[in-house]
Each structure stands twice: as C-alpha cells, then as structure tokens.
Coordinates of C-alpha atoms in Angstrom, one line a residue:
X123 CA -44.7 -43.9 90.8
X124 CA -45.5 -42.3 87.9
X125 CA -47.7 -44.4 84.9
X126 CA -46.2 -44.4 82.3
X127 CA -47.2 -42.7 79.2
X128 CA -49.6 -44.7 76.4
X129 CA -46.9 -43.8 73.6
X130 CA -43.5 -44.6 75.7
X131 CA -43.5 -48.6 74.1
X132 CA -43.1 -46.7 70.5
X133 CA -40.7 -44.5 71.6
X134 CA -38.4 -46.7 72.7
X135 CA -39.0 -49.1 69.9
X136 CA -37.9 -46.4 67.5
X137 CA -35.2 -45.5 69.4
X138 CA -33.9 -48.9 69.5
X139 CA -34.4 -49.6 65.8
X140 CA -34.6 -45.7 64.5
X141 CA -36.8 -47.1 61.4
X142 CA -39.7 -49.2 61.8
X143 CA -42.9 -50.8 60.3
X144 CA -46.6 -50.2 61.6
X145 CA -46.8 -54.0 62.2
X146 CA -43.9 -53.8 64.3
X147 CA -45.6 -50.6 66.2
X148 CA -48.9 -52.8 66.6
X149 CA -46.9 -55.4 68.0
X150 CA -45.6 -53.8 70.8
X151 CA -48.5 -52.0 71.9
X152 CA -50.9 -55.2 72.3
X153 CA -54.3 -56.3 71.0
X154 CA -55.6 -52.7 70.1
X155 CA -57.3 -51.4 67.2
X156 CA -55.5 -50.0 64.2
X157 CA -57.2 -46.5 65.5
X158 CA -55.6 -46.7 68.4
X159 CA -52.4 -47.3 67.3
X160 CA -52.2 -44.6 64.9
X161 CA -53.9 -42.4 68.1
X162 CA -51.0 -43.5 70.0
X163 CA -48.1 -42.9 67.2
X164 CA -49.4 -39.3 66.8
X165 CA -49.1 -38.5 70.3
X166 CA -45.7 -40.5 69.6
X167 CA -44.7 -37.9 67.1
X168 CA -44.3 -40.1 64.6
X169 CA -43.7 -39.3 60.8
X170 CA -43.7 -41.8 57.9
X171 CA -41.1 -42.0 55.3
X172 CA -42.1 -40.4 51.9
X173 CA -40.6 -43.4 50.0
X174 CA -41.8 -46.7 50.0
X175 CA -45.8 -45.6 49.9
X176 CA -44.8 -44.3 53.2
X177 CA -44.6 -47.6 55.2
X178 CA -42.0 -47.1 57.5
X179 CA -41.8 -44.4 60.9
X180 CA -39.5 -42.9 62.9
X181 CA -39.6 -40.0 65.1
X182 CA -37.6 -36.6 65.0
X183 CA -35.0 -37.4 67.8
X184 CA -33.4 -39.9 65.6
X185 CA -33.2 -38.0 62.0
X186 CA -31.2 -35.1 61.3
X187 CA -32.1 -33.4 58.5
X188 CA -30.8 -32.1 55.8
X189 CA -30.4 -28.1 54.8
X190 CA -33.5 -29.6 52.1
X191 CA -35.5 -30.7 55.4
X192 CA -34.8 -34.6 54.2
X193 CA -32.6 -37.6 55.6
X194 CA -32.6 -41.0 54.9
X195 CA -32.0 -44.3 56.6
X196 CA -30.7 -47.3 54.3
X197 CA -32.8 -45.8 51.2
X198 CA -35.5 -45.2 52.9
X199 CA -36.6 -41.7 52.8
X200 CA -38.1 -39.1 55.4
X201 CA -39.0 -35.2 55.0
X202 CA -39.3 -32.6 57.4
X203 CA -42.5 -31.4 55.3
X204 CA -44.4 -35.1 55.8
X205 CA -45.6 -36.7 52.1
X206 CA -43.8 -36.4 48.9
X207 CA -46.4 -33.8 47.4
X208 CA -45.6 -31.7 50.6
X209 CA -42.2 -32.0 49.7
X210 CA -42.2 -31.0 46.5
X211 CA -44.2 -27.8 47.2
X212 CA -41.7 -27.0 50.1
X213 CA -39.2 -27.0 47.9
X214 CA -40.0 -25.5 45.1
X215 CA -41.3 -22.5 47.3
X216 CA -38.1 -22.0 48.9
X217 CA -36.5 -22.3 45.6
X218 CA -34.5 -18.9 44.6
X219 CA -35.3 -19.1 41.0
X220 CA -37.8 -22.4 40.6
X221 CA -36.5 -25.9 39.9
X222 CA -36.7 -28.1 37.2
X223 CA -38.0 -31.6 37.5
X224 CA -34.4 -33.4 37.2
X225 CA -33.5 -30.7 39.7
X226 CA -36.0 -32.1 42.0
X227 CA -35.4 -35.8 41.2
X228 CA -32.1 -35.2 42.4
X229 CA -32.7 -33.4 45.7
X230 CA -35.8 -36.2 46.6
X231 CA -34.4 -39.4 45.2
X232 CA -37.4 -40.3 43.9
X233 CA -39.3 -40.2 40.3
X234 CA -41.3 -36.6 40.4
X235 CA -43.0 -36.6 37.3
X236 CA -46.9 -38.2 38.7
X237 CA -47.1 -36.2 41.8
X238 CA -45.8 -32.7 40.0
X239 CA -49.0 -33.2 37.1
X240 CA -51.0 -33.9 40.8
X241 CA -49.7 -30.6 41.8
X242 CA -50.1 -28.8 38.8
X243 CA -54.1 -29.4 38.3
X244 CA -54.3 -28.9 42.1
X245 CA -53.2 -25.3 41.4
X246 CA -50.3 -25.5 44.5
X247 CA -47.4 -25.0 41.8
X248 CA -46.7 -22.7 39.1
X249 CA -45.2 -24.5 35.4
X250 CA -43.6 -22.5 32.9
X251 CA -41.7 -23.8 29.7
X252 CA -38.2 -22.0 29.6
X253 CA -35.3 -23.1 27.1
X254 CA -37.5 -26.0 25.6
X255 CA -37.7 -27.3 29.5
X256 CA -40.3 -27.4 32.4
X257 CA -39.6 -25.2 35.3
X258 CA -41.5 -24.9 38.7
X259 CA -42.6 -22.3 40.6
X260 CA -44.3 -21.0 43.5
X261 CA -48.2 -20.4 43.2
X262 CA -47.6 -17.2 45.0
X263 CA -47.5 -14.1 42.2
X264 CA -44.6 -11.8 43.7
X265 CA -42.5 -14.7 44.4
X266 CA -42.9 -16.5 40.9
X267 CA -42.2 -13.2 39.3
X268 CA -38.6 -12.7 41.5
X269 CA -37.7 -16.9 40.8
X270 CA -38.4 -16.2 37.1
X271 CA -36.4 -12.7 37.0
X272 CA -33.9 -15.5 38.9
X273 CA -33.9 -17.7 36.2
X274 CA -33.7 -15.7 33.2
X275 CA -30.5 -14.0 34.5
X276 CA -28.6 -17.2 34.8
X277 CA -29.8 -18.0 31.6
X278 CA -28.7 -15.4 30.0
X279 CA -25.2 -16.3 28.8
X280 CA -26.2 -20.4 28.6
X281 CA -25.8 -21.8 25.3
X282 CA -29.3 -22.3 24.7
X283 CA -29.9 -18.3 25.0
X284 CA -27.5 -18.2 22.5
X285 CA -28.8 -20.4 20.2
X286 CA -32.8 -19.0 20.4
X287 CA -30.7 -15.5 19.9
X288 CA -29.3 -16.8 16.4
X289 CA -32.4 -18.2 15.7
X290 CA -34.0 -14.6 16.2
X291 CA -31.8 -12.8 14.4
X292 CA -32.1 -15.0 11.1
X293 CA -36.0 -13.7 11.2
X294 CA -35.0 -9.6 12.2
X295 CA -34.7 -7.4 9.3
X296 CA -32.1 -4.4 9.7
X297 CA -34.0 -2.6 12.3
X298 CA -35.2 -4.7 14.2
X299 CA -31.7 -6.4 14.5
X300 CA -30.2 -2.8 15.7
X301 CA -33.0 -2.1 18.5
X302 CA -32.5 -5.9 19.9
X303 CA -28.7 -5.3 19.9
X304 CA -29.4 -2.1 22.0
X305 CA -31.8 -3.2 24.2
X306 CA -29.4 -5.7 25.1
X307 CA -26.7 -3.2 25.5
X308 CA -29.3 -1.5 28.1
X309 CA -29.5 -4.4 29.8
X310 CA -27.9 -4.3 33.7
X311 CA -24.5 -6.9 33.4
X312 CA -24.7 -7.1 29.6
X313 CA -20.9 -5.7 29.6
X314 CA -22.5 -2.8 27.8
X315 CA -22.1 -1.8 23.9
X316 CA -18.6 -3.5 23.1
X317 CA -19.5 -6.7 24.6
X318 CA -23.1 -6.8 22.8
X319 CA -21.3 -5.9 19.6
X320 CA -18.4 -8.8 20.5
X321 CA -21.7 -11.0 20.9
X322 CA -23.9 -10.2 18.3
X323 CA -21.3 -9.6 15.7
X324 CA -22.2 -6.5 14.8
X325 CA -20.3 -3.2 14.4
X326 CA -20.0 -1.2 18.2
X327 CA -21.5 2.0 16.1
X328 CA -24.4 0.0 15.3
X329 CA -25.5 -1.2 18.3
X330 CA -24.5 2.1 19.8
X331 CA -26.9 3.3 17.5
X332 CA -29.9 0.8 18.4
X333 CA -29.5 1.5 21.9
X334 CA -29.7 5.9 21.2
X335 CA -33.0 5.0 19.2
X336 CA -34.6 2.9 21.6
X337 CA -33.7 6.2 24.6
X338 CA -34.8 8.7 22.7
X339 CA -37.7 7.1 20.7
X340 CA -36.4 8.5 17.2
X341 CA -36.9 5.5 14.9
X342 CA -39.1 4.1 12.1
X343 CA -42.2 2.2 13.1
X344 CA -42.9 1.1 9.4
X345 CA -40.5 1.7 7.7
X346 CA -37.1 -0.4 8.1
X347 CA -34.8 2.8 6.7
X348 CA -35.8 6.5 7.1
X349 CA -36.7 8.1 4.0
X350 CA -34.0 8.7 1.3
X351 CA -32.1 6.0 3.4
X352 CA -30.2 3.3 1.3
X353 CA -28.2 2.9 -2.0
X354 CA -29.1 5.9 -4.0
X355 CA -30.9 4.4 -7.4
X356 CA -28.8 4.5 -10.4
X357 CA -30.1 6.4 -13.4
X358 CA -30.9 4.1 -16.0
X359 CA -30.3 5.0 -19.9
X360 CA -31.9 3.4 -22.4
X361 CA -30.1 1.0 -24.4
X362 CA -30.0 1.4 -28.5
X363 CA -29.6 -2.0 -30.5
X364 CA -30.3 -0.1 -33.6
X365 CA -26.7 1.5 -33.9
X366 CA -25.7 3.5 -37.0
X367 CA -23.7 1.5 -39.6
X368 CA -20.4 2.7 -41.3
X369 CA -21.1 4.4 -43.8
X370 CA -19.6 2.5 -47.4
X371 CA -16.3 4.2 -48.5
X372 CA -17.3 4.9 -52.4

C-alpha cells in the first residue's frame, strides 16, 4: 500500500472545514514542532487569509476567486497574491488608470491607509496628488505614464476639472485665456471649437483664433495685444476755466 503523504491530515482538514486555524492544523498532525508544521502546510499548499493578521488557512481547491484574485469565507479574507501589501501592489499594477485609496478599500475590504505609506517609502508604488486626491500607481515608468494619460481623460469633463478650469481662468489675462481655449480645442474628443467655446463661454471666433496662433506660432510672447492693438486713445483738449465774460451792454 502506498504511505500516505506527510500533508494529507491538513488536506483533508481543510477540505472538511474550508477555513481553519494553525492550532487546529497543529492539532491534527501530532506532537511536532511549529517548524514542522508550517514545513508540512507548505507542501500542503496552504495560504493564509490577508485579514485577521493572517491567522486563518485554506488551500486553493476550496476558494474561487474573484476577477480581483480575492474571495472570502464569513469575513474572512484570502488573495490570490498572499499578504495585504502583495495585494495592494497587484492591484494597483493591473489597474488601467491607477486607483485611489477608497477605490482600494472597496475592492480589499479592509482599511489601506498604513500598508499604502509602507508601500510608498518602500518605493513598490507610485503616488501622485490629482483633483485635491491621492492616486496610485505602478512603480514601472511606461505604465504610470499610460494609467495617468488614463486618468486625466476621464477626468476631463468631471466637475472638479471644471472647477480648477474657472479657477484658472480668473488668473489668465486675454491671451493667455485665447491660447488655453485653443489648446483645448486641439485636444483629441474635446468636441472641437464650438464645444470649447459652449464650455468656456467664449465667442467660437475667439477660440478659433487661439487655436490658429498656437499652429502657426504667430502670437505675442510679451506682450498681451500686438502693437496698435486695443481702444484707440482719445485726443485729449485742454480744458479752459477762464472763459471770456459778456461783455457790459453800455
């Protein structure tokens, strides 16, 4: 007959409970050392939970995982990837245009904020402050630049990119407020001049106008009109107070 193998007791223990605790591991195998065990549960195949300071086990024929890599089995949580911090980089890697932290609380079920700083001064995830908010992304150059070009386009018709772009505008002088409003109109999906005017409140000629400079390079670079531009000065006379008096009728 053949022996049978030094992990099979953990096996079936998991498959009869599908969750369970290292003490209850220890318990079937027999007076061992706490080495062993753990010896024994790798050969097992046997991955901790990322919740609950990863105390509880299970093996992958009992999970099925999410299109995250995650499950969970009454609240107790288990990843594809192994620990939290593993997790979290996993994720935010495969993200198509980075994640937020309330984006990955939601996805993990689990508070983010201590092991993202970990992350962040171990130099395995990129931060960058968009829209007032936090947003991560990979640590790899050409992929952070393609989340970020990602992100930025969905945020370009959100209310807070409207707001900043009010709050720009108030600081612009004239010029500066044309070339924007054309660069915007050279934008790919901007809906082109009419839309940018509709947007910007501004006249279609105008930003028509911006977007001609900014192609063919003809505009001021210190000066906000071109010479002789503007109201034409009025000529000023001078004023007499000291105005002839009638002469006396005799």
């Amino acid at each position: 007959m053949r022996p049978a193998l030094p992990f099979q007791p953990i096996v079936t223990l998991i498959q009869e409970h599908t969750v369970v605790t290292f003490s209850q591991i220890k318990e079937v195998i027999g007076p061992v050392s706490d080495l062993t065990v753990r010896k024994k549960m790798t050969l097992a195949g046997c991955m901790s939970s990322y919740s609950h300071r990863g105390r509880y086990y299970t093996i992958e024929e009992c999970v099925d995982f999410d299109r995250h890599g995650l499950w969970s089995h009454q609240k107790i949580r288990f990843s594809r990837y192994g620990s939290l911090k593993a997790t979290l980089v996993e994720l935010i890697e495969r993200s198509e245009s980075g994640l937020l932290s309330k984006e990955l609380t939601r996805i993990v079920q689990l508070e983010v904020h201590p092991p993202l700083c970990q992350l962040i001064n171990e130099k395995r995830v990129y931060r960058s402050k968009i829209a007032e908010r936090y947003v991560y992304f990979s640590k790899s150059l050409p992929d952070r630049r393609q989340q970020l070009r990602n992100r930025m386009g969905g945020l370009a018709y959100s209310q807070e990119y409207d707001c900043a772009q009010r709050l720009l505008f108030e600081v612009l002088n004239e010029q500066h407020r044309r070339l924007y409003a054309g660069l915007e109109a050279l934008r790919p999906n901007s809906g082109g001049v009419t839309a940018v005017a509709k947007r910007l409140s501004m006249a279609p000629a105008t930003v028509r106008r911006g977007r001609n400079e900014l192609q063919t390079g003809e505009f001021e670079r210190e000066r906000v009109r071109k010479r002789g531009g503007g109201r034409k000065l009025t000529e000023k006379k001078p004023r007499n107070f000291l105005l002839p008096l009638p002469s006396a009728k005799l």
